[in-house]
């Protein structure tokens, strides 16, 4: 599909110039390819019309460059564009000039046809593994999209790139063994529950670890730590509250043993 777009040359560049163009109701754009780069301005309504067309990014654009000293009529593809996330307005566009006699490489969207696959009707789950295909062809042979009939797919079946119908003048560049679309078996309730359980993991810290943290906090006098209970042994062999530590009883016994060994 071919679209027509009239653009104008602009001399200024940079952020300020781009803002000035937007303020005047124009979209700044760049045309590159074929050995040169041109700074342009585009009517936003014409650009949005191309974006909303069925071909979209694969549409061949018949470009008329107003103000060009040479070659005012060219052919291009809309390679990229930027949109304001709040207003949705197009902020910038990149156009790629092509030659009708040279092959190009483009990503083409995939459209599924034939209605709901047989396996989905039986409870299977449809997996759209690829949303677009990378193709190589002359511009005149560039398809708007690739149609794939997935209506006959049963549970456990799929269509690979190598199984797609050949198109004259079009070469698929993706891995031939890459799955394009498939129908998988539904997940059992037991398997789903097992996945959810494993994903949830342990509810909290192990009790031993938690107690260890409380003990360490109590020893360091950390705020919020529970005080040692009355009657519990204190660290370092210290006496319990209410008891006197008889330091002199143990020391003499040790000295007597040392004296006996020397004898």
Coordinates of N, CA and C in Angstrom, one line a residue, residues 1 18 25 54 75-76 89 95 103 142-143 166 170 189 199 202 204 222 259:
X1 N 0.8 -1.2 0.0 CA 0.0 0.0 0.0 C 0.9 1.2 0.0
X18 N 13.1 22.5 17.3 CA 12.0 21.4 17.3 C 10.8 21.9 18.0
X25 N 2.5 24.2 15.0 CA 1.6 23.1 14.5 C 2.2 22.1 13.5
X54 N -3.9 0.7 7.5 CA -3.7 -0.7 7.7 C -2.2 -1.1 7.5
X75 N 10.8 8.1 -2.4 CA 10.0 7.0 -1.8 C 10.6 6.7 -0.5
X76 N 9.8 6.6 0.6 CA 10.3 6.4 1.9 C 9.4 5.4 2.7
X89 N 0.2 13.3 21.2 CA 0.6 14.0 19.9 C 1.9 13.5 19.4
X95 N 12.0 9.2 8.8 CA 11.7 8.6 7.5 C 13.0 8.1 6.8
X103 N 16.8 -4.3 -2.5 CA 16.0 -5.0 -1.5 C 16.1 -4.3 -0.2
X142 N 6.8 -5.7 -0.9 CA 6.6 -5.6 0.5 C 5.1 -5.8 0.9
X143 N 4.8 -6.8 1.7 CA 3.4 -7.0 2.1 C 3.1 -6.1 3.3
X166 N 5.1 -19.8 1.3 CA 6.1 -19.0 0.7 C 5.4 -17.9 -0.1
X170 N 9.6 -12.7 -1.4 CA 9.8 -12.3 0.0 C 10.6 -13.4 0.7
X189 N -5.2 -27.6 38.0 CA -5.3 -26.9 39.2 C -4.2 -27.3 40.2
X199 N 6.0 -20.0 44.7 CA 6.3 -18.6 44.5 C 6.1 -17.8 45.8
X202 N 8.5 -19.0 52.2 CA 8.2 -19.0 53.6 C 7.5 -17.7 54.1
X204 N 7.6 -16.2 57.1 CA 8.4 -15.3 57.9 C 9.7 -15.9 58.2
X222 N 20.1 -3.1 73.0 CA 19.4 -2.5 71.9 C 18.0 -2.1 72.3
X259 N 49.5 -26.7 93.5 CA 50.6 -27.0 94.5 C 50.8 -28.5 94.6

